[in-house]
Amino acid sequence: MKDITLKIREIAARLLQSGQVDIFMGWEKGQEEYQTRPFFARQEEDVEKLIFNEYSIHNLSNDLLKYRDGQEKIGIVVKGCDSRGIIRLIQDKQIERERLYIVGVACPGMKDPLQAVKDNSGFFPTAASAGLAKKCGDCIEPNPVIYDELIGDKQSPRAGEERFKLVKDIEDMSVDQRYQFFEDIFSRCIRCYACRQVCVACNCRTCIFDEMKPQWVGRETSISDNFMYHLVRASHMAGRCIECGECERVCPVNIPLMLINQKLIKDVNAFFGPYEAGIGYVEGVKPPLSSYQENDPDDFL
Amino acid sequence: MQILSKSKLEEALNQLGKNAELFVPLARGEESGFYPWSSYQAGSDRLMLDALNVLLPPKSVVFPQTERMYSFTSTGPAVEIKETFESPQPRIIFGLRACDAAAIACFDDVFLTMGFIDSFYQARRDNTTIVAHACYEPGANCFCEAMGVDPTEPVNADVIIRDAGEVYIWESKSSKGEKLTAALGSLLENKEAAAPGLKPFQQQANYEGVAEKLKGMFEDPIWEQLAATCQTCGICTYVCPSCYCFDIQVKSWGEEGYRFRCYDSCMYSEYTQMAGGHNPRGNERERFRNRFLHKLQFFSERYGKPLCTGCGRCIVACPAGINIVEIINNIKEADTSVRA
Ligand code: SF4
Ligand code: SF4
Ligand code: SF4
Ligand code: SF4
Ligand code: SF4
């Protein structure tokens, strides 16, 4: 990964120096080796801080939203999943392809800095040191799907036959068991909305959860409001989640949000597929649930 | 000296739980926080008294995330208050650390002083007994001492317990504490035991003079830099033991309804959204700056102490790796003389 770091610095220096980009988004080291975090270089002298290591998990594509109304040209490093996030943003017309210089890194699989910090926090029973992040075990595309420059050797997908194993387990439950399962996980939601905030597909300018007139979803941490929040959030992800796993990773109470996203991925694929969100950019093509045709079936209405 | 043998801990908790709702630090599945002892499931739950702390702070005992305030009926312009939901039943928080006890002291300042008393908070607070757990071994992200909190002498405690190996030293500090001592009766023994010495902190925050210095830094370019990667997700304020912002909202159906308050966060844009459409803290730099100014400057101007007690939770939970110790030190070291 040292080589990748050096290569990223070299590219960043070149782009910043030549004025080809105004900002270069990558990662830097935090206090500890495992605390790798996002970092945006603006000058050539910032470039030395950039690193790429096994903890460079943070999906930077979401940060592009901060610049969606600006003119800045942006360099950005992406792994496989992150690059799908960029397609999400381009398809959703949130950022223009021309403003981006995309440095793709074929991803060897990442560890989760948040997990590592938690393991060392003293706030949880001591856990065996975590290996590869869960989302990386479910990865269908570790290689960037859109880029201007590619670093590293091509990697193979890590998701196996068992990709939807957990989803199937839940589908096999009785209705009551399933209700109980969801009640258990949603009742612990503290409604911080971090899962929305870190999601690249959550790019609406005014989020339904922030609307006050009318207020669509109540703000109580009660089972009914929590269910409502998660139902609405989930349905907005259908055909749009690019499986970067950030929502689940950041959730302070570890709600298995990717399980819900995976159910939607599985269903969208079964009903409208074959389809994987953000896997290839074709100009003008929209995700299945983002377009409407007169002859769409509506007998369920 | 009174001691509570660790072998009698469960018995003691059962005893204390008889006359009050007793909250203890637990690891429960994926969760880590304060939960009622009455809901403790041996086998699946783990009592976290031997750990440093838990992720979700005990603030919810005195200041719940969602709290009903009153119910009403409204017919035309007339509104009639039906019931007020003040909650005076006795509660005990057992085993909270000095940082969290100090955070409740900040709440006391906010909700009970300066000419306004929040009756909902007061009802809970007056009936809550605090059994604080002295710390001798700061964790990887602790920096309470730098924020004026002595981890070995928790403020606001009705009882302090000190881990002395096989036993806890039991020190009653108030009349509320005496009641617990009496309730435990012969479970407490008279014996000598020695508390360990305080180990060094791994985090070094230098807060001295920072509140003063921040007065001149509202427009400093440092905020742009510090906030660059913040996702304004709000996790930091939700896990913080001392953040107390809330919103008051309503649920109503027909003529009936109730008002409740629920946590809010200055990291959200909706927090400062005004009816006319303007938002004075429209971007993440402004929201981020507010959080740190409130914690490190404004609160200290009003109450003489910072609104951060150094528990380290925001460091642990921030998805962008933002670290308040680094921020404090960056502010401390920032050369503001060269700036406009
Ligand atoms: S991040 Fe977790 S706790 Fe926060 S709103 Fe999302 S699911 Fe709930
Ligand atoms: S911050 Fe201080 S009081 Fe809190 S857990 Fe750490 S050492 Fe103990
Ligand atoms: S937890 Fe971190 S990213 Fe989220 S609002 Fe707080 S500082 Fe910003
Ligand atoms: S600001 Fe961070 S360190 Fe300070 S009290 Fe809050 S959560 Fe703890
Ligand atoms: S930091 Fe923000 S959320 Fe926390 S108490 Fe201050 S204004 Fe409220």
XYZ file of C-alpha atoms and ligand atoms in Angstrom:
681
model
C 0.000 0.000 0.000
C 3.075 2.229 0.363
C 3.287 2.267 -3.431
C -0.322 3.331 -3.700
C 0.282 6.152 -1.202
C 3.267 7.386 -3.181
C 1.381 7.209 -6.436
C -1.575 9.127 -4.951
C 0.761 11.857 -3.678
C 2.435 12.092 -7.034
C -0.874 12.476 -8.858
C -2.209 14.949 -6.288
C 0.933 17.074 -6.517
C 0.737 17.119 -10.274
C -2.942 18.063 -10.349
C -2.690 20.760 -7.693
C 0.480 22.237 -9.120
C -0.869 22.476 -12.632
C -4.119 23.916 -11.354
C -6.024 21.057 -12.907
C -7.837 20.649 -9.597
C -8.519 23.033 -6.692
C -9.122 20.353 -4.086
C -7.811 16.827 -3.875
C -9.788 14.431 -1.680
C -8.007 11.525 -0.070
C -7.204 10.239 3.406
C -4.710 11.149 6.120
C -3.474 9.439 9.260
C -5.244 10.257 12.525
C -3.676 9.934 15.964
C -3.277 6.187 15.682
C -2.377 4.023 12.739
C -5.973 2.762 12.593
C -7.542 6.217 12.674
C -7.247 6.945 8.976
C -9.688 9.689 8.071
C -10.722 11.892 5.164
C -8.434 14.743 4.199
C -8.784 17.379 1.484
C -5.543 18.798 0.138
C -5.712 22.316 -1.245
C -2.049 23.128 -1.732
C 0.904 21.208 -2.937
C 2.420 21.167 0.553
C -0.647 19.327 1.892
C 0.090 16.407 -0.375
C 2.622 14.825 1.999
C -0.210 14.158 4.442
C -2.110 11.947 2.016
C -1.984 8.247 2.739
C -3.621 5.055 1.613
C -3.658 2.150 4.037
C -5.862 -0.729 5.095
C -8.067 1.727 6.999
C -8.875 4.047 4.063
C -12.472 2.897 4.191
C -14.301 6.226 4.357
C -16.310 6.769 1.173
C -15.270 10.228 0.000
C -17.833 10.517 -2.777
C -20.441 11.808 -0.316
C -18.178 14.783 0.427
C -18.578 15.944 -3.172
C -22.068 17.099 -2.205
C -20.501 19.932 -0.229
C -19.193 21.323 -3.489
C -22.189 20.645 -5.699
C -23.080 24.315 -6.060
C -19.515 25.470 -6.620
C -17.177 25.636 -9.561
C -14.136 23.956 -8.010
C -12.435 21.195 -9.908
C -11.979 18.242 -7.626
C -9.562 15.361 -7.595
C -10.834 12.360 -5.649
C -9.505 8.927 -4.772
C -12.056 6.131 -4.997
C -12.168 2.427 -4.321
C -14.660 0.163 -6.085
C -17.665 1.009 -3.903
C -16.802 4.700 -3.724
C -16.653 4.897 -7.513
C -20.197 3.580 -7.674
C -21.074 6.509 -5.428
C -19.715 8.867 -8.039
C -21.968 7.297 -10.648
C -24.847 7.750 -8.235
C -24.066 11.477 -8.023
C -23.635 11.900 -11.754
C -26.856 10.000 -12.493
C -28.658 12.101 -9.900
C -27.249 15.245 -11.547
C -25.496 16.332 -8.355
C -22.081 16.891 -9.877
C -20.718 17.130 -13.397
C -18.268 14.555 -14.602
C -16.124 17.366 -16.079
C -15.442 18.824 -12.642
C -13.873 15.611 -11.406
C -10.511 13.986 -11.788
C -11.065 10.463 -10.505
C -8.150 8.410 -9.220
C -9.302 4.816 -8.924
C -7.646 2.329 -6.577
C -8.340 -1.373 -7.063
C -9.306 -2.186 -3.508
C -7.620 -4.934 -1.533
C -10.370 -4.815 1.139
C -10.455 -2.506 4.117
C -10.623 -2.612 7.878
C -12.934 -0.291 9.770
C -11.274 2.486 11.785
C -14.479 3.067 13.750
C -14.468 -0.549 14.826
C -10.818 -0.291 15.785
C -11.412 2.870 17.811
C -14.353 1.223 19.540
C -12.301 -1.885 20.267
C -9.748 0.346 21.975
C -12.211 2.662 23.692
C -13.008 0.709 26.848
C -16.722 1.249 26.045
C -17.353 -2.305 24.873
C -16.432 -5.741 26.143
C -13.014 -6.533 24.730
C -13.429 -7.950 21.261
C -11.071 -10.024 19.200
C -9.336 -7.582 16.892
C -11.537 -7.200 13.825
C -10.422 -8.334 10.376
C -11.791 -7.125 7.075
C -14.800 -4.811 7.408
C -18.103 -6.545 6.936
C -19.012 -4.516 3.888
C -15.801 -5.598 2.186
C -16.747 -9.248 2.604
C -19.957 -8.464 0.697
C -18.188 -6.509 -2.046
C -19.250 -7.274 -5.602
C -16.926 -4.762 -7.284
C -13.610 -3.850 -5.656
C -12.358 -2.294 -8.901
C -13.319 1.296 -9.665
C -16.003 1.473 -12.351
C -15.275 5.058 -13.371
C -11.868 6.754 -13.270
C -9.347 8.908 -15.081
C -6.375 7.048 -13.743
C -6.167 3.610 -12.121
C -3.736 2.422 -9.448
C -3.109 -1.098 -8.171
C -3.709 -4.586 -9.484
C -7.162 -5.730 -10.410
C -8.958 -7.424 -7.515
C -11.599 -10.140 -7.481
C -15.050 -9.651 -5.933
C -15.290 -10.983 -2.408
C -19.057 -11.567 -2.190
C -19.711 -15.256 -2.744
C -22.764 -17.435 -3.258
C -23.845 -16.346 0.173
C -24.354 -12.715 -0.759
C -28.008 -12.619 0.346
C -27.767 -15.298 3.005
C -28.931 -13.082 5.876
C -31.729 -11.613 3.801
C -32.967 -15.113 3.012
C -32.853 -16.069 6.672
C -35.149 -13.179 7.462
C -37.447 -13.937 4.538
C -37.840 -17.438 5.952
C -39.085 -16.187 9.298
C -42.750 -16.149 10.170
C -44.476 -12.781 10.024
C -44.437 -12.527 13.814
C -40.797 -13.467 14.107
C -39.933 -10.940 11.451
C -41.885 -8.199 13.160
C -40.126 -9.012 16.409
C -36.759 -8.906 14.680
C -37.375 -5.465 13.210
C -38.902 -4.167 16.390
C -35.771 -5.226 18.264
C -33.376 -3.516 15.926
C -35.387 -0.353 15.287
C -36.263 0.224 18.905
C -32.630 1.002 19.647
C -32.326 3.672 16.929
C -31.453 7.019 18.493
C -32.590 8.883 15.360
C -29.382 10.791 14.942
C -29.784 10.519 11.151
C -26.080 9.857 10.720
C -26.980 7.019 8.337
C -28.653 9.551 6.081
C -25.920 12.101 6.429
C -23.116 9.804 5.314
C -25.103 8.279 2.463
C -24.156 9.319 -1.039
C -27.604 8.356 -2.301
C -29.203 10.672 0.279
C -28.587 13.767 -1.748
C -31.967 15.506 -1.669
C -31.601 19.181 -0.916
C -34.489 19.102 1.490
C -34.809 15.766 3.172
C -38.283 14.496 3.959
C -37.194 14.000 7.567
C -36.409 17.688 7.924
C -39.706 18.892 6.497
C -41.828 20.508 9.153
C -44.835 21.607 7.133
C -46.198 19.022 6.995
C -44.048 16.901 9.229
C -44.080 13.542 7.505
C -42.196 11.608 10.155
C -42.473 12.304 13.886
C -39.334 12.983 15.898
C -40.104 10.812 18.915
C -37.855 7.877 19.598
C -40.836 5.568 19.746
C -41.323 2.328 17.936
C -43.863 3.829 15.543
C -41.767 6.875 14.612
C -38.652 4.745 14.365
C -40.383 2.277 12.046
C -41.639 5.137 9.935
C -38.159 6.589 9.660
C -36.664 3.301 8.579
C -39.456 2.432 6.152
C -39.143 5.761 4.408
C -35.388 5.656 4.374
C -35.355 2.119 3.017
C -37.833 2.812 0.248
C -35.772 5.806 -0.848
C -32.785 3.502 -1.209
C -34.420 1.026 -3.564
C -32.355 0.823 -6.733
C -30.114 3.614 -5.458
C -27.925 2.162 -2.705
C -24.457 1.536 -4.086
C -23.460 -0.743 -1.196
C -20.633 1.278 0.263
C -21.933 0.226 3.696
C -21.231 3.615 5.274
C -24.668 3.871 6.942
C -24.221 0.647 8.835
C -20.603 1.361 9.597
C -21.238 4.728 11.246
C -24.444 3.857 13.106
C -23.594 4.442 16.781
C -25.936 1.648 17.874
C -24.987 -0.824 15.140
C -28.323 -1.210 13.420
C -27.854 -3.652 10.515
C -28.894 -1.192 7.842
C -27.142 -3.071 5.050
C -29.445 -6.000 5.651
C -32.355 -3.769 4.711
C -30.488 -2.316 1.767
C -29.571 -5.786 0.587
C -33.187 -6.894 0.654
C -33.992 -3.988 -1.651
C -31.057 -4.754 -3.889
C -32.206 -8.340 -4.152
C -35.811 -7.369 -4.904
C -35.001 -4.624 -7.395
C -32.780 -7.079 -9.189
C -35.503 -9.761 -9.172
C -38.303 -7.457 -10.333
C -36.523 -5.081 -12.685
C -33.108 -6.604 -13.215
C -30.584 -7.670 -13.833
C -29.582 -4.475 -12.097
C -26.812 -3.281 -9.802
C -26.838 0.394 -8.859
C -23.963 2.558 -10.011
C -22.026 -0.220 -11.679
C -21.652 1.410 -15.072
C -22.343 4.917 -16.253
C -24.357 5.221 -19.415
C -25.440 8.732 -20.182
C -29.162 9.273 -19.735
C -29.819 5.891 -18.108
C -31.717 6.070 -14.836
C -32.118 3.614 -11.954
C -35.249 1.422 -12.290
C -37.343 3.292 -9.750
C -36.285 6.748 -10.896
C -38.224 6.731 -14.156
C -41.870 6.405 -15.006
C -43.600 4.950 -18.037
C -47.265 5.036 -18.950
C -47.385 1.260 -19.209
C -45.739 0.548 -15.838
C -47.774 -2.142 -14.068
C -49.931 -0.609 -11.347
C -52.285 -3.409 -10.393
C -50.991 -3.329 -6.830
C -52.349 0.172 -6.320
C -14.170 2.956 56.055
C -17.147 1.223 54.462
C -16.670 -1.290 51.720
C -18.894 -3.310 49.425
C -17.451 -6.662 48.566
C -17.651 -7.362 44.808
C -19.087 -10.757 45.610
C -22.094 -8.961 47.070
C -22.529 -6.535 44.180
C -25.541 -8.213 42.586
C -27.243 -8.506 45.911
C -26.583 -4.826 46.558
C -27.982 -3.846 43.173
C -31.094 -5.924 43.813
C -31.482 -4.179 47.136
C -31.090 -0.679 45.665
C -33.465 -1.568 42.856
C -36.278 -2.240 45.318
C -37.095 1.376 46.059
C -35.939 3.111 42.911
C -35.427 2.580 39.221
C -31.765 1.651 39.116
C -29.632 2.337 36.024
C -26.347 0.531 35.475
C -23.767 0.494 32.672
C -24.348 -2.552 30.473
C -23.130 -4.017 27.236
C -26.222 -5.451 25.643
C -25.790 -7.131 22.290
C -24.490 -4.425 19.999
C -25.382 -1.700 22.454
C -23.418 -0.116 25.243
C -25.177 2.270 27.613
C -27.074 2.699 30.878
C -30.088 0.418 31.243
C -32.417 -0.526 34.089
C -30.967 -3.188 36.338
C -34.431 -4.754 36.357
C -33.959 -5.553 32.650
C -30.576 -7.193 33.185
C -30.325 -10.644 31.609
C -27.505 -12.675 33.044
C -25.775 -14.439 30.193
C -26.578 -11.993 27.389
C -25.944 -8.673 29.172
C -22.608 -7.752 30.620
C -22.276 -5.400 33.569
C -19.671 -2.823 32.574
C -18.539 -1.667 36.006
C -15.127 -3.171 35.384
C -14.822 -1.397 32.019
C -13.859 2.228 31.469
C -17.321 3.473 30.475
C -20.169 2.857 28.031
C -20.897 4.536 24.698
C -24.326 6.018 25.377
C -24.112 8.423 28.316
C -26.396 8.343 31.383
C -27.864 11.748 30.560
C -31.102 10.106 29.415
C -31.976 9.292 33.034
C -32.346 12.968 33.922
C -32.988 14.212 30.408
C -34.594 11.531 28.234
C -34.220 11.601 24.477
C -37.994 11.883 24.129
C -39.988 13.267 27.031
C -43.697 13.940 27.073
C -44.477 17.323 28.626
C -48.228 17.750 28.657
C -51.384 16.678 26.898
C -54.141 19.001 25.759
C -57.459 19.343 24.034
C -57.997 22.237 21.699
C -61.420 23.321 20.636
C -61.241 26.277 18.307
C -58.853 28.825 19.782
C -59.253 27.453 23.332
C -56.575 25.095 24.579
C -56.960 23.134 27.766
C -53.997 21.436 29.390
C -55.106 18.036 30.549
C -52.101 16.505 32.205
C -48.512 17.469 32.883
C -46.039 14.635 32.758
C -43.437 15.541 35.343
C -41.663 12.441 36.424
C -40.762 12.402 40.125
C -40.233 8.702 40.771
C -36.950 7.846 42.475
C -34.057 6.814 40.253
C -30.458 5.854 40.889
C -27.616 6.042 38.391
C -25.071 3.531 39.578
C -21.453 3.535 38.439
C -21.204 6.593 36.243
C -17.789 8.140 35.798
C -16.621 11.604 36.860
C -16.903 12.957 33.312
C -20.567 11.974 33.152
C -21.288 13.240 36.667
C -19.688 16.571 35.725
C -21.870 16.672 32.611
C -24.971 16.365 34.788
C -23.594 19.265 36.834
C -23.575 21.262 33.567
C -27.229 20.330 33.046
C -27.982 21.554 36.550
C -26.492 24.910 35.621
C -28.551 25.116 32.464
C -31.887 23.850 33.691
C -31.896 25.051 37.281
C -29.992 28.344 37.492
C -29.901 31.847 35.996
C -33.491 32.641 36.794
C -35.309 29.826 35.063
C -36.191 26.429 36.388
C -37.139 23.665 34.023
C -39.707 21.791 36.077
C -39.490 18.605 34.006
C -35.767 18.391 34.559
C -36.099 19.372 38.198
C -38.632 16.633 38.908
C -36.248 14.018 37.561
C -33.091 15.510 38.959
C -34.356 16.022 42.503
C -35.296 12.389 42.656
C -32.156 10.976 41.132
C -29.336 9.662 43.295
C -25.879 9.490 41.757
C -23.459 6.720 42.662
C -20.285 7.761 40.894
C -17.394 5.461 40.163
C -13.937 6.987 40.622
C -11.471 6.419 37.755
C -7.837 5.492 38.160
C -7.012 4.274 34.699
C -7.960 6.763 31.956
C -8.790 5.219 28.598
C -7.303 5.862 25.169
C -9.528 8.891 24.532
C -10.054 10.335 28.013
C -8.990 13.912 28.765
C -11.306 14.923 31.625
C -8.506 16.309 33.778
C -7.620 18.842 31.092
C -11.214 20.065 31.197
C -11.168 20.631 34.942
C -12.683 17.300 35.976
C -10.941 15.224 38.624
C -11.603 11.588 37.687
C -10.927 10.381 41.218
C -13.248 12.862 42.947
C -16.466 12.980 40.917
C -18.530 16.115 41.524
C -22.264 15.914 42.037
C -21.980 12.437 43.548
C -24.227 11.267 46.371
C -21.981 8.261 46.798
C -18.528 7.611 45.400
C -17.405 4.046 44.887
C -13.726 3.230 44.400
C -12.460 0.002 42.931
C -9.964 -1.506 45.384
C -9.561 -4.950 43.856
C -11.875 -7.386 45.611
C -14.024 -4.637 47.083
C -15.476 -1.221 46.341
C -14.791 1.502 48.845
C -18.170 3.122 49.601
C -18.162 6.846 50.456
C -21.437 8.549 51.093
C -21.365 12.248 50.167
C -24.883 13.532 50.830
C -28.128 12.790 52.604
C -29.339 11.017 49.475
C -26.211 8.923 49.715
C -26.900 8.168 53.384
C -30.238 6.714 52.383
C -28.533 4.251 50.069
C -26.022 3.393 52.770
C -28.918 2.666 55.117
C -30.731 0.617 52.475
C -27.683 -1.573 51.970
C -27.399 -2.207 55.698
C -25.170 -5.147 56.465
C -24.146 -5.609 52.830
C -21.640 -2.858 53.575
C -18.795 -3.817 55.869
C -16.346 -1.819 57.906
C -12.877 -2.624 56.650
C -9.792 -0.849 55.394
C -8.993 -0.901 51.685
C -6.759 1.224 49.530
C -7.687 2.872 46.238
C -5.003 2.708 43.547
C -3.103 5.730 42.229
C -4.219 7.588 39.103
C -2.421 6.421 35.963
C -1.283 8.986 33.400
C -3.545 10.252 30.621
C -2.745 9.306 27.045
C -4.557 12.314 25.570
C -3.087 15.738 26.243
C -5.459 18.621 25.690
C -4.278 22.094 26.559
C -7.441 24.063 27.236
C -5.802 26.818 29.239
C -6.711 30.199 27.800
C -8.669 28.669 24.932
C -12.038 30.120 25.968
C -10.479 33.604 26.053
C -8.656 33.157 22.793
C -11.775 31.968 20.974
C -13.398 35.362 21.511
C -11.309 36.725 18.717
C -11.561 33.739 16.419
C -15.130 33.767 15.165
C -14.103 34.570 11.614
C -10.794 32.766 11.738
C -9.957 30.664 8.669
C -9.162 27.754 10.984
C -12.865 26.774 11.031
C -12.911 26.170 7.314
C -9.981 23.863 7.720
C -11.205 22.039 10.831
C -14.723 21.548 9.507
C -13.715 20.471 6.001
C -14.445 16.797 6.490
C -17.267 17.022 9.051
C -20.394 15.355 7.746
C -22.680 17.216 10.160
C -24.086 13.845 11.082
C -24.786 14.805 14.665
C -23.449 11.608 16.242
C -21.042 13.633 18.382
C -23.855 15.595 19.993
C -26.043 12.546 20.542
C -23.354 10.540 22.308
C -22.105 13.550 24.262
C -23.001 13.435 27.963
C -23.162 17.230 28.165
C -25.068 18.229 25.000
C -28.540 19.254 26.046
C -30.214 20.839 23.032
C -33.802 19.845 22.514
C -36.724 20.703 20.327
C -40.346 20.892 21.426
C -42.768 19.224 19.075
C -46.368 18.142 19.060
C -48.422 15.107 18.152
C -52.104 15.681 17.714
C -55.137 13.943 16.301
C -58.428 15.789 16.059
C -58.796 17.886 19.170
C -56.422 15.796 21.257
C -52.686 15.942 21.403
C -49.563 16.140 23.473
C -46.336 18.071 23.448
C -42.997 16.414 23.895
C -39.387 17.383 23.715
C -36.691 15.433 21.955
C -32.951 15.796 21.466
C -31.828 18.146 18.739
C -28.375 18.968 17.467
C -26.679 22.145 16.330
C -25.048 19.991 13.662
C -28.345 19.843 11.764
C -29.337 22.568 9.340
C -32.929 22.265 10.466
C -31.830 23.363 13.961
C -31.497 26.979 12.878
C -33.987 26.927 10.022
C -36.171 29.992 10.332
C -39.773 30.317 9.315
C -39.013 32.892 6.644
C -36.558 30.567 4.932
C -33.291 32.060 6.182
C -30.748 29.832 7.888
C -27.998 31.623 9.813
C -25.964 28.413 10.016
C -26.473 27.131 6.550
C -23.182 25.336 6.037
C -21.105 22.833 7.923
C -18.410 25.339 8.832
C -20.922 27.495 10.697
C -22.523 24.537 12.431
C -19.215 22.958 13.355
C -17.958 26.272 14.719
C -21.073 26.621 16.837
C -20.570 23.247 18.426
C -17.028 24.024 19.464
C -17.718 27.597 20.476
C -20.613 26.514 22.641
C -18.512 23.795 24.259
C -15.308 25.731 24.656
C -16.263 29.407 24.858
C -19.941 30.367 25.290
C -20.695 27.937 28.087
C -17.616 28.944 29.950
C -18.541 32.628 29.639
C -21.949 31.947 31.128
C -21.201 29.264 33.699
C -17.461 29.447 34.305
C -16.583 26.012 32.930
C -16.478 24.342 29.536
C -19.349 22.208 28.232
C -16.981 19.358 27.540
C -15.980 17.055 30.336
C -13.404 15.119 28.361
C -15.154 11.755 28.147
C -13.837 11.070 24.634
C -17.085 9.655 23.244
C -17.212 11.995 20.248
C -13.685 10.913 19.326
C -14.764 7.285 19.373
C -17.952 7.734 17.377
C -17.088 10.383 14.762
C -17.130 8.800 11.292
C -14.777 11.473 9.970
C -12.182 10.969 12.696
C -12.643 14.480 14.084
C -10.896 14.692 17.422
C -11.795 17.399 19.933
C -8.399 17.115 21.648
C -6.681 18.013 18.389
C -9.165 20.847 17.875
C -8.498 22.311 21.321
C -4.760 22.075 20.736
C -5.038 23.537 17.241
C -6.938 26.507 18.596
C -4.443 26.891 21.401
C -1.539 26.907 18.989
C -3.148 28.892 16.170
C -1.219 32.037 15.355
C -3.985 34.595 15.099
C -1.691 37.614 15.000
C -0.966 37.235 11.298
C -4.621 37.086 10.420
C -6.947 39.916 9.635
S -27.283 6.050 12.266
Fe -28.254 4.374 13.432
S -29.057 5.366 15.273
Fe -28.621 6.996 13.805
S -30.591 7.293 12.730
Fe -29.389 5.835 11.516
S -30.043 3.827 12.219
Fe -30.709 5.300 13.770
S -12.801 10.886 31.016
Fe -11.984 10.826 33.105
S -13.724 10.336 34.405
Fe -14.336 9.855 32.296
S -13.901 7.702 32.051
Fe -12.065 8.789 31.369
S -10.720 9.005 33.173
Fe -12.775 8.398 33.863
S -19.621 13.073 14.584
Fe -17.923 13.939 13.410
S -18.689 14.068 11.294
Fe -20.468 13.791 12.640
S -21.152 15.896 13.075
Fe -19.773 15.282 14.732
S -17.763 16.055 14.113
Fe -19.053 16.043 12.277
S -17.571 17.068 23.552
Fe -16.839 14.955 23.265
S -15.306 14.636 24.854
Fe -16.447 16.471 25.404
S -18.035 15.746 26.794
Fe -18.925 15.749 24.725
S -18.580 13.699 23.897
Fe -17.254 13.950 25.711
S -22.792 21.660 21.142
Fe -24.608 21.988 19.915
S -26.009 20.318 20.385
Fe -24.426 20.399 21.981
S -25.353 21.634 23.578
Fe -24.128 22.979 22.300
S -25.527 23.828 20.791
Fe -26.488 22.027 21.717
